[in-house]
Short mmCIF file of N, CA and C in Angstrom, two decimals:
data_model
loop_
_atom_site.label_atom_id
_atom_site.label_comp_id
_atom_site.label_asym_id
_atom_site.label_seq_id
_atom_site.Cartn_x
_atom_site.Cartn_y
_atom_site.Cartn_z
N UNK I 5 23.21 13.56 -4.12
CA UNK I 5 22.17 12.70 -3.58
C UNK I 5 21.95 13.03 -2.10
N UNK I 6 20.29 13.31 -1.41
CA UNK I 6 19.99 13.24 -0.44
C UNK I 6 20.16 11.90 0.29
N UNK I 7 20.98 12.21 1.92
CA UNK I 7 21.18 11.06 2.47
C UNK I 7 19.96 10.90 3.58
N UNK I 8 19.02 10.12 4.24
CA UNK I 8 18.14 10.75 5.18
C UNK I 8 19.22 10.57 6.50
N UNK I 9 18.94 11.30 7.50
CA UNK I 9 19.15 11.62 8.71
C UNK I 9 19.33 10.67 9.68
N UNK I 10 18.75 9.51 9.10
CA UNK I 10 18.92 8.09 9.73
C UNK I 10 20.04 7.15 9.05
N UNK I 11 20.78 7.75 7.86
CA UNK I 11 21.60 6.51 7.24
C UNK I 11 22.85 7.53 7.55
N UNK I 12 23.74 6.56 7.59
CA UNK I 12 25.23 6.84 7.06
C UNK I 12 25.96 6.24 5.86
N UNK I 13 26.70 7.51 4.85
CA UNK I 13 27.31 7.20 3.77
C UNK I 13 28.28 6.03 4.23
N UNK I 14 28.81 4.87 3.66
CA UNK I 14 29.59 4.53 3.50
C UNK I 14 30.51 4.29 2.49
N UNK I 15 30.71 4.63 1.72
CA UNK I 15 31.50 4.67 0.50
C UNK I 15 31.43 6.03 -0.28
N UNK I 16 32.05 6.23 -1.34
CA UNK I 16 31.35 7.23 -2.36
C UNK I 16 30.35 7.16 -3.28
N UNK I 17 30.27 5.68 -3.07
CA UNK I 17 29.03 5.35 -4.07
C UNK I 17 27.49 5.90 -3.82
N UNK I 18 26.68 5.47 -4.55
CA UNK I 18 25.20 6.29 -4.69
C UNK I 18 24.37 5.02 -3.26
N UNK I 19 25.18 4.32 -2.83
CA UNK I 19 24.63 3.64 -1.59
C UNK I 19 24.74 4.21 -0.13
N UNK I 20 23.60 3.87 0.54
CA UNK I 20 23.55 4.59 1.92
C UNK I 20 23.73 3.18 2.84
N UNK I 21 24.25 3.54 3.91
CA UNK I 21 24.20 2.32 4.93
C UNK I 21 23.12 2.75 5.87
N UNK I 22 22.23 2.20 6.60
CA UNK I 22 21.24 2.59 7.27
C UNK I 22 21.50 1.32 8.78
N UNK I 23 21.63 2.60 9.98
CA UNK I 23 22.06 1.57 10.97
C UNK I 23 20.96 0.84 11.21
N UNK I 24 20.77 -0.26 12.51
CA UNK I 24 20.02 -0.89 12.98
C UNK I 24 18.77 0.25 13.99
N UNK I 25 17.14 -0.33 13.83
CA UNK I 25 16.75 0.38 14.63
C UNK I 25 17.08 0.32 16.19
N UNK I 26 16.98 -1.35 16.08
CA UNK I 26 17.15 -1.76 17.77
C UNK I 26 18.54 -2.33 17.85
N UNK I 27 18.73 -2.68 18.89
CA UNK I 27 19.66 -3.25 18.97
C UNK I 27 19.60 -4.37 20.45
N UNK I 28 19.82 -5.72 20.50
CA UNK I 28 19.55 -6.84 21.18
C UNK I 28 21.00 -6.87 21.99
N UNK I 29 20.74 -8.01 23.23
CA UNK I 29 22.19 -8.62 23.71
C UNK I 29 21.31 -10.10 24.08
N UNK I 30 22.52 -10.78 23.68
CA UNK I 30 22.19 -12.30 23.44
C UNK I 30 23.44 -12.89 24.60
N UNK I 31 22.66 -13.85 25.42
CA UNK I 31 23.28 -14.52 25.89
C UNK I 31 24.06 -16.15 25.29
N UNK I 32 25.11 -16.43 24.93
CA UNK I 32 25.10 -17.67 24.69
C UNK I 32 25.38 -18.43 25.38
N UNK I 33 25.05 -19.05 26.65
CA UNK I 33 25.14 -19.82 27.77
C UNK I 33 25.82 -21.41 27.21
N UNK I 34 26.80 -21.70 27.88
CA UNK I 34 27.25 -23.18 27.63
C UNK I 34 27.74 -23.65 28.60
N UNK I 35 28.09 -24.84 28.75
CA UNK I 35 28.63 -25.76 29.34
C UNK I 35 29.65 -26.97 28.90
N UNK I 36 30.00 -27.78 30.05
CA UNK I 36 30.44 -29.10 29.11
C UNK I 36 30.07 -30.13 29.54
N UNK I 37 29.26 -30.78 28.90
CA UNK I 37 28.58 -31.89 29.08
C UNK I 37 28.91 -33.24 28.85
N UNK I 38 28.79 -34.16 28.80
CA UNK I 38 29.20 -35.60 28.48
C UNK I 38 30.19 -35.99 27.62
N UNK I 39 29.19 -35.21 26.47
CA UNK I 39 29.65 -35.59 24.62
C UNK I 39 30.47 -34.13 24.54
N UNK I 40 30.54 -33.45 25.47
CA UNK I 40 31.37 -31.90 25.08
C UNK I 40 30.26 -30.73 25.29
N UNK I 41 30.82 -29.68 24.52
CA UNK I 41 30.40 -28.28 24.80
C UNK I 41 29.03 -28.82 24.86
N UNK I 42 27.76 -27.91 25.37
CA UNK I 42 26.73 -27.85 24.94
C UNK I 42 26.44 -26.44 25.38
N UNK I 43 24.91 -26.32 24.42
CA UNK I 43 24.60 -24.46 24.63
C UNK I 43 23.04 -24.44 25.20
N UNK I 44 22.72 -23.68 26.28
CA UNK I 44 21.53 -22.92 26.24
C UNK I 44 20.56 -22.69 25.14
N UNK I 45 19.58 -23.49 24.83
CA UNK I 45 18.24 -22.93 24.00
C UNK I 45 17.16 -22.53 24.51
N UNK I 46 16.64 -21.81 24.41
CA UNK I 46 15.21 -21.33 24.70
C UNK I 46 14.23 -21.12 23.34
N UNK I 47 12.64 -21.04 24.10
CA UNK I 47 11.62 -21.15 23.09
C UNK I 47 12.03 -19.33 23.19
N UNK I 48 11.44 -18.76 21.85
CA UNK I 48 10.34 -17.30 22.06
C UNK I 48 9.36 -17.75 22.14
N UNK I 49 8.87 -16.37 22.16
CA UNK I 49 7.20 -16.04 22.64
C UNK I 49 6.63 -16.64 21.14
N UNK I 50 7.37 -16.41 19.87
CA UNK I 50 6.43 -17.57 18.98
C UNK I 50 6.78 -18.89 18.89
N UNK I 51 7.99 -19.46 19.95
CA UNK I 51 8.52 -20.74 19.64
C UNK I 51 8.92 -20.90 19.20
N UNK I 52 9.67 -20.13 18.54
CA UNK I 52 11.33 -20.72 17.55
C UNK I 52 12.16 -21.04 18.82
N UNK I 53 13.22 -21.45 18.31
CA UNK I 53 14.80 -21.97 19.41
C UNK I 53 15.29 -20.93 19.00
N UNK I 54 16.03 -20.07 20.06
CA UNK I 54 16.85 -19.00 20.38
C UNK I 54 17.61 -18.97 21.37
N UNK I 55 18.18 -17.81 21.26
CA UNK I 55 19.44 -17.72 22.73
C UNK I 55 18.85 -16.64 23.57
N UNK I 56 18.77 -16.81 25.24
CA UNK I 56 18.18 -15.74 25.88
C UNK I 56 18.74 -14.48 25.33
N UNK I 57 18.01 -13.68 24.84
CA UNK I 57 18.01 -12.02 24.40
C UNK I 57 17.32 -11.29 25.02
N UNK I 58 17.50 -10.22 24.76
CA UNK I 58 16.75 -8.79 25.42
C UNK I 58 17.73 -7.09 24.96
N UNK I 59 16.66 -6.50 25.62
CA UNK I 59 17.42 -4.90 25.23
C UNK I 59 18.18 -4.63 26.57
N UNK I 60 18.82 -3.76 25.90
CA UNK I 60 19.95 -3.00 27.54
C UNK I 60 19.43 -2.81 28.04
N UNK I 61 20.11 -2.71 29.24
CA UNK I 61 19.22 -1.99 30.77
C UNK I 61 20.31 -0.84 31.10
N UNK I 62 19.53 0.24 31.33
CA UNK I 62 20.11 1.66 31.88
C UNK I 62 20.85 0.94 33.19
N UNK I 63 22.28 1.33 32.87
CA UNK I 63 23.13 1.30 34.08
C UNK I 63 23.95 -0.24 34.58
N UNK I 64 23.64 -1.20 33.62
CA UNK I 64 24.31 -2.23 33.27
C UNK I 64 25.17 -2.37 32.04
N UNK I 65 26.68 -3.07 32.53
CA UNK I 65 27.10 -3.12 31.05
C UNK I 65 26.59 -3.95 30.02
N UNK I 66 26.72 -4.52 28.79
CA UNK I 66 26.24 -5.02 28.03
C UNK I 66 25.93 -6.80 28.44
N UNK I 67 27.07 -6.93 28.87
CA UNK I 67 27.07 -8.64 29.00
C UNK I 67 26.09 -8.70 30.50
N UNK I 68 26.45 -7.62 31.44
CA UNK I 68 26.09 -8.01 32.46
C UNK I 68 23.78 -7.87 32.44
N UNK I 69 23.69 -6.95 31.42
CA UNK I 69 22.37 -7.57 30.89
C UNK I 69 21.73 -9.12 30.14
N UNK I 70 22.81 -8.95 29.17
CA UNK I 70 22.80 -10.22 28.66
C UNK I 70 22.37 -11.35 30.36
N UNK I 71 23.94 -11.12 30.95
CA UNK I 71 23.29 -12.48 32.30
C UNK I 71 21.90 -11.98 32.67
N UNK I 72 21.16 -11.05 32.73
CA UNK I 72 19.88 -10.92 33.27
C UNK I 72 18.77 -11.54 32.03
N UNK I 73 18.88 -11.83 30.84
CA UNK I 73 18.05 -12.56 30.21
C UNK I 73 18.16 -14.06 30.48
N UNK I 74 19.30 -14.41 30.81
CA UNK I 74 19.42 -15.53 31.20
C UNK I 74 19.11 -16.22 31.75
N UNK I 75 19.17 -15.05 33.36
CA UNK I 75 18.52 -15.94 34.52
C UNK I 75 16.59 -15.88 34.28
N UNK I 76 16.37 -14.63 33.64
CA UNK I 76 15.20 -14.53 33.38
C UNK I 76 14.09 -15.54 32.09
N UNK I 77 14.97 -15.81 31.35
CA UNK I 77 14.25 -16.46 30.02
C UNK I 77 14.96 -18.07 30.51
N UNK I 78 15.94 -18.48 30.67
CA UNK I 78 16.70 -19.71 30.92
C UNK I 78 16.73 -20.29 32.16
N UNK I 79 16.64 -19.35 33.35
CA UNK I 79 17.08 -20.17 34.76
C UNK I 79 18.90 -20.13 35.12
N UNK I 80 19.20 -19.34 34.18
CA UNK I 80 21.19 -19.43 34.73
C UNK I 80 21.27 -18.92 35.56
N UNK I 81 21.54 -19.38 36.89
CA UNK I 81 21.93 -18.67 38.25
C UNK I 81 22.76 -18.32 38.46
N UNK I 82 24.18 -18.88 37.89
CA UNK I 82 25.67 -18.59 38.30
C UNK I 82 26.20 -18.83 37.11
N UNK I 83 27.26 -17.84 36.21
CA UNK I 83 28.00 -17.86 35.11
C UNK I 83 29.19 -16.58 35.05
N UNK I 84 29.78 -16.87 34.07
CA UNK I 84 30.93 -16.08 34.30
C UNK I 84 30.59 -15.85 32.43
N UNK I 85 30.44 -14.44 32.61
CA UNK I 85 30.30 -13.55 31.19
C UNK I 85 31.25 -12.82 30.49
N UNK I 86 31.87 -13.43 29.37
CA UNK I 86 32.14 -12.59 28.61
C UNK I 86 32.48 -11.38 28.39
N UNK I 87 33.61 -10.26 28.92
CA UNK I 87 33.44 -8.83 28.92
C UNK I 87 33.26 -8.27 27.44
N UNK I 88 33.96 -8.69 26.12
CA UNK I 88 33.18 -8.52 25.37
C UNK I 88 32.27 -9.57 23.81
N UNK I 89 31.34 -8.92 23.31
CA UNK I 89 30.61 -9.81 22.47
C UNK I 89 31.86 -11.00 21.49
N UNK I 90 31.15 -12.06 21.54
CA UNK I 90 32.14 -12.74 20.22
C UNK I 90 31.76 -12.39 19.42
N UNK I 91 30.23 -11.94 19.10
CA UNK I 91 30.13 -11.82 17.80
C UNK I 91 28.93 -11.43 18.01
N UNK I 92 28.21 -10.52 16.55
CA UNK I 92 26.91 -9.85 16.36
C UNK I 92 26.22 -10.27 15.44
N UNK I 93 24.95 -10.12 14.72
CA UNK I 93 24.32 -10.78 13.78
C UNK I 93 22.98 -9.92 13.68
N UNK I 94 22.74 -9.75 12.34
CA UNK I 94 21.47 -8.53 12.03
C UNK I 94 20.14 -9.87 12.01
N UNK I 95 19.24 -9.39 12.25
CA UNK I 95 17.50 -9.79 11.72
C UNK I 95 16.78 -8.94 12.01
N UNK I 96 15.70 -9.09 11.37
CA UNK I 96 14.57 -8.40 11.56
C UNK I 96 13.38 -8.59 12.76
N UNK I 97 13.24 -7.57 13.37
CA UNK I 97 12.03 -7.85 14.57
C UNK I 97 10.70 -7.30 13.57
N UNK I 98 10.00 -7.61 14.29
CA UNK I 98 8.26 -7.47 13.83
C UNK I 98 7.52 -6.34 15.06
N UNK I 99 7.59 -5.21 14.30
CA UNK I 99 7.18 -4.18 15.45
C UNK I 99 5.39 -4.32 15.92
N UNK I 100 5.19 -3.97 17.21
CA UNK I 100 3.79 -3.90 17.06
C UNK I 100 2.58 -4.02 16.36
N UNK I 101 3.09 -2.88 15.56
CA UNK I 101 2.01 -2.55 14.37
C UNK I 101 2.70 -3.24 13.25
N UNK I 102 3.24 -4.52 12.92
CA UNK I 102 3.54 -5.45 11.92
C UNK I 102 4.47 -4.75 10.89
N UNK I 103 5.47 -3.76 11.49
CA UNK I 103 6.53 -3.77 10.70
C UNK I 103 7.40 -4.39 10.57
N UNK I 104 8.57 -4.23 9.76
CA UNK I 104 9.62 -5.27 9.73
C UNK I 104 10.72 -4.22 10.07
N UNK I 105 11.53 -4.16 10.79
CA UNK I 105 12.55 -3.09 11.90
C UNK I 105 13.75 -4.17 11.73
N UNK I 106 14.74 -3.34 11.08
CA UNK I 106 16.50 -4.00 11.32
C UNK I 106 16.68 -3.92 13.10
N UNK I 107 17.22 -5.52 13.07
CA UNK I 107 17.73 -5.15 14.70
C UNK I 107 19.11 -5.75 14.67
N UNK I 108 20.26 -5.57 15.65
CA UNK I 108 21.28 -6.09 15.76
C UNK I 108 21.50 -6.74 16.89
N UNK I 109 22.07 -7.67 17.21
CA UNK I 109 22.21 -8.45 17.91
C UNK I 109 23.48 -8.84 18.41
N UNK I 110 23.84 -8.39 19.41
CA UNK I 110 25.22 -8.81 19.95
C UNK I 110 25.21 -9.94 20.97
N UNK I 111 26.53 -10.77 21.07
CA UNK I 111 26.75 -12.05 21.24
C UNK I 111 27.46 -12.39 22.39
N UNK I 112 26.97 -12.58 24.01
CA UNK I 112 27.91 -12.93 24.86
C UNK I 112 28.26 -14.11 25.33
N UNK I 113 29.17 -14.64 25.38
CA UNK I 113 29.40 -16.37 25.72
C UNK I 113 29.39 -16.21 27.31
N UNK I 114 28.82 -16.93 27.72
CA UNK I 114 28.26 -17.36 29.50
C UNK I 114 29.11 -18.54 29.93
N UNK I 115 29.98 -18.68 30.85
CA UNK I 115 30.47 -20.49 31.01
C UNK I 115 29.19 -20.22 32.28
N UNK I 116 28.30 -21.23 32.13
CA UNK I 116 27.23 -21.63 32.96
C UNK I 116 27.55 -22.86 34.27
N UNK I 117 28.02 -21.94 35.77
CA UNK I 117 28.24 -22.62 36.42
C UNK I 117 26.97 -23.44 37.42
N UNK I 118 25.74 -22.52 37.34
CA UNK I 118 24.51 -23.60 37.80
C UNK I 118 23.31 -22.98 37.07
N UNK I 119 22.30 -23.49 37.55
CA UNK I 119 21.33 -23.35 36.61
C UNK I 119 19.58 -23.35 38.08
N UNK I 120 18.79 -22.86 37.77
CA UNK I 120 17.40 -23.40 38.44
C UNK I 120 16.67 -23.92 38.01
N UNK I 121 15.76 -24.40 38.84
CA UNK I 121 14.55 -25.27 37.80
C UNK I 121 13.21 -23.89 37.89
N UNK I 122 13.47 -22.93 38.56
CA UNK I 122 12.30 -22.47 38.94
C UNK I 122 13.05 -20.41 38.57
N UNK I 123 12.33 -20.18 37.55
CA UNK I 123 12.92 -19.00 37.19
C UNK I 123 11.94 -18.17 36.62
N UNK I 124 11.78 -16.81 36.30
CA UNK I 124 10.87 -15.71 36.27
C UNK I 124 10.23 -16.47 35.02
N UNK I 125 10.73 -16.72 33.47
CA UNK I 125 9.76 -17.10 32.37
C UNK I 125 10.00 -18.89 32.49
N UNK I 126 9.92 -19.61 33.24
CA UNK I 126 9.96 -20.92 33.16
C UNK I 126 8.18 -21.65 33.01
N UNK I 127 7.45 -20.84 33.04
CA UNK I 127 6.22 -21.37 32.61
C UNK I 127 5.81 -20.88 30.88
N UNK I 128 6.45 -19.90 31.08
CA UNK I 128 6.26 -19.32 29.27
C UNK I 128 7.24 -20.10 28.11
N UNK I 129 8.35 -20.90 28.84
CA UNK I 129 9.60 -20.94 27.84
C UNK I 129 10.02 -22.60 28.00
N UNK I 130 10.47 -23.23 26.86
CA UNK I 130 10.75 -24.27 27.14
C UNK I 130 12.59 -23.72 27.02
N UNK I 131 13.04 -24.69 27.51
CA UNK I 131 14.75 -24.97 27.92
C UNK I 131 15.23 -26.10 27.56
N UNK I 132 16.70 -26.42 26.35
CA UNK I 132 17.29 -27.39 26.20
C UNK I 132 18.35 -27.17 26.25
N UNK I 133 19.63 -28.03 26.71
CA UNK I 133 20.79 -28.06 26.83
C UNK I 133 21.28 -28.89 25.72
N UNK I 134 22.16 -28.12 24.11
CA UNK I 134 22.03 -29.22 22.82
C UNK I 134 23.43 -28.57 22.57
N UNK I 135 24.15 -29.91 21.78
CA UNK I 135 25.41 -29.64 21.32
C UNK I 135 25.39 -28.33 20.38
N UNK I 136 26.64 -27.81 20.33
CA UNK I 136 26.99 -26.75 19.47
C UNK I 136 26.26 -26.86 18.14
N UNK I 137 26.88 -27.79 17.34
CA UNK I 137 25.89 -28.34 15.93
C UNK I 137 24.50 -28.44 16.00
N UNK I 138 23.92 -28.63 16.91
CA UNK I 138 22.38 -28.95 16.75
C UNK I 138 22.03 -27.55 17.17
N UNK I 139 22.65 -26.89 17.95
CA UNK I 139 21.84 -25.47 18.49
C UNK I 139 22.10 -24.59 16.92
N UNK I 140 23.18 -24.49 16.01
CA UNK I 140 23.18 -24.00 14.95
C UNK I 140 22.48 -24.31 13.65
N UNK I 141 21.58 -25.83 13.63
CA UNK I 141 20.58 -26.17 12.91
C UNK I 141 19.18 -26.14 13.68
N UNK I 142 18.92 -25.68 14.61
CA UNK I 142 17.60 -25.01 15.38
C UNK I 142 17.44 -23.86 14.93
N UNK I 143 18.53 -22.66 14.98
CA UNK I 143 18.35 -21.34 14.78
C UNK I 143 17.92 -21.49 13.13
N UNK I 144 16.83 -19.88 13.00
CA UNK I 144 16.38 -19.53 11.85
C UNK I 144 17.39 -18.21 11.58
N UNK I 145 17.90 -17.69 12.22
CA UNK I 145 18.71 -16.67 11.97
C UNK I 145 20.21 -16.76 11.16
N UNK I 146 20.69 -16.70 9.75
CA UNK I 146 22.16 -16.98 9.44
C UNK I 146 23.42 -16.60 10.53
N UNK I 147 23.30 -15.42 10.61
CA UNK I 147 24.29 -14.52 11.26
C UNK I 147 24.54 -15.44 12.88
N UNK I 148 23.24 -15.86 13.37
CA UNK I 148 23.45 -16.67 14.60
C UNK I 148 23.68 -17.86 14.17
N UNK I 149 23.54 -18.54 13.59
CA UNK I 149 24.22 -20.07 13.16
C UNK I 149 25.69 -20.17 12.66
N UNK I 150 26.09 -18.79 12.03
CA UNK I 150 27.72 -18.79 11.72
C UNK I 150 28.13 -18.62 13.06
N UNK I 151 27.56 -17.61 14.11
CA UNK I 151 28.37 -17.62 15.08
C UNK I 151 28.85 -19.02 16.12
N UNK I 152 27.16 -19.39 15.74
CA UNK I 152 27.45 -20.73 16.73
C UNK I 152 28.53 -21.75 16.06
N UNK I 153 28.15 -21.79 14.98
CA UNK I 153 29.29 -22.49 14.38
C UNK I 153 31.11 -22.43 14.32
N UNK I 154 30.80 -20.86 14.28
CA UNK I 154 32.40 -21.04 14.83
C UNK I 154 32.68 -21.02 16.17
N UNK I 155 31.81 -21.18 17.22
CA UNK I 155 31.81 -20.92 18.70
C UNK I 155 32.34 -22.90 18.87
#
């Protein structure tokens, strides 16, 4: 069996594994609040609840991008990141031209020591600060709701 150039065998079987096209870094920003932990939500650009994401940046390590979606999509000014992901989770992005593209998504926990009211997407994005449980029944993504859940 032909494998294409884009998959890798994993087994001996007649199945191909095919990596991710893109690949994301997710901030998971928290705190502790009243009632306990709480996490960072943000809108997307279509308004679902998500965790600030974005792609790498040439010449940053992984988390230390991650903090740049943060301060950029959320307002986190000061946090202490994660050196590495807790955890990753696949979905699909919607390319330009209305494809459907595997992306992966890796997972950095933020302890969020301040925050702004006035930040690069704060007119595009709404912002909530919600317990662990409720930020894992907002998300549409599985892979991000197990994580939050065991977070």
């Amino acid at each position: 069996m032909a494998v294409r150039p884009d998959t890798k065998k994993t087994d001996t079987s007649d199945r191909a594994y095919t990596a991710p096209l893109h690949k994301q870094l997710a901030a998971l920003c928290y705190r502790v609040g009243k009632s306990g932990r709480e996490v960072l939500m943000v809108t997307s650009s279509r308004g679902r609840w998500i965790l600030p994401k974005g792609w790498p940046i040439d010449g940053l390590a992984h988390g230390d991008a991650a903090m740049v979606e943060a301060w950029e999509e959320g307002g986190v000014r000061k946090g202490k990141v994660a050196a590495k992901p807790i955890g990753k989770y696949m979905a699909t992005k919607i390319s330009e031209h209305g494809d459907e593209e595997a992306c992966e998504t890796r997972v950095y926990a933020v302890e969020v020591s301040k925050t702004s009211k006035d930040y690069p997407e704060a007119d595009r994005r709404e912002r909530k600060w919600v317990s662990v449980k409720k930020a894992a029944n907002m998300v549409t993504e599985d892979g991000l709701r197990a994580i939050l859940k065991k977070f």
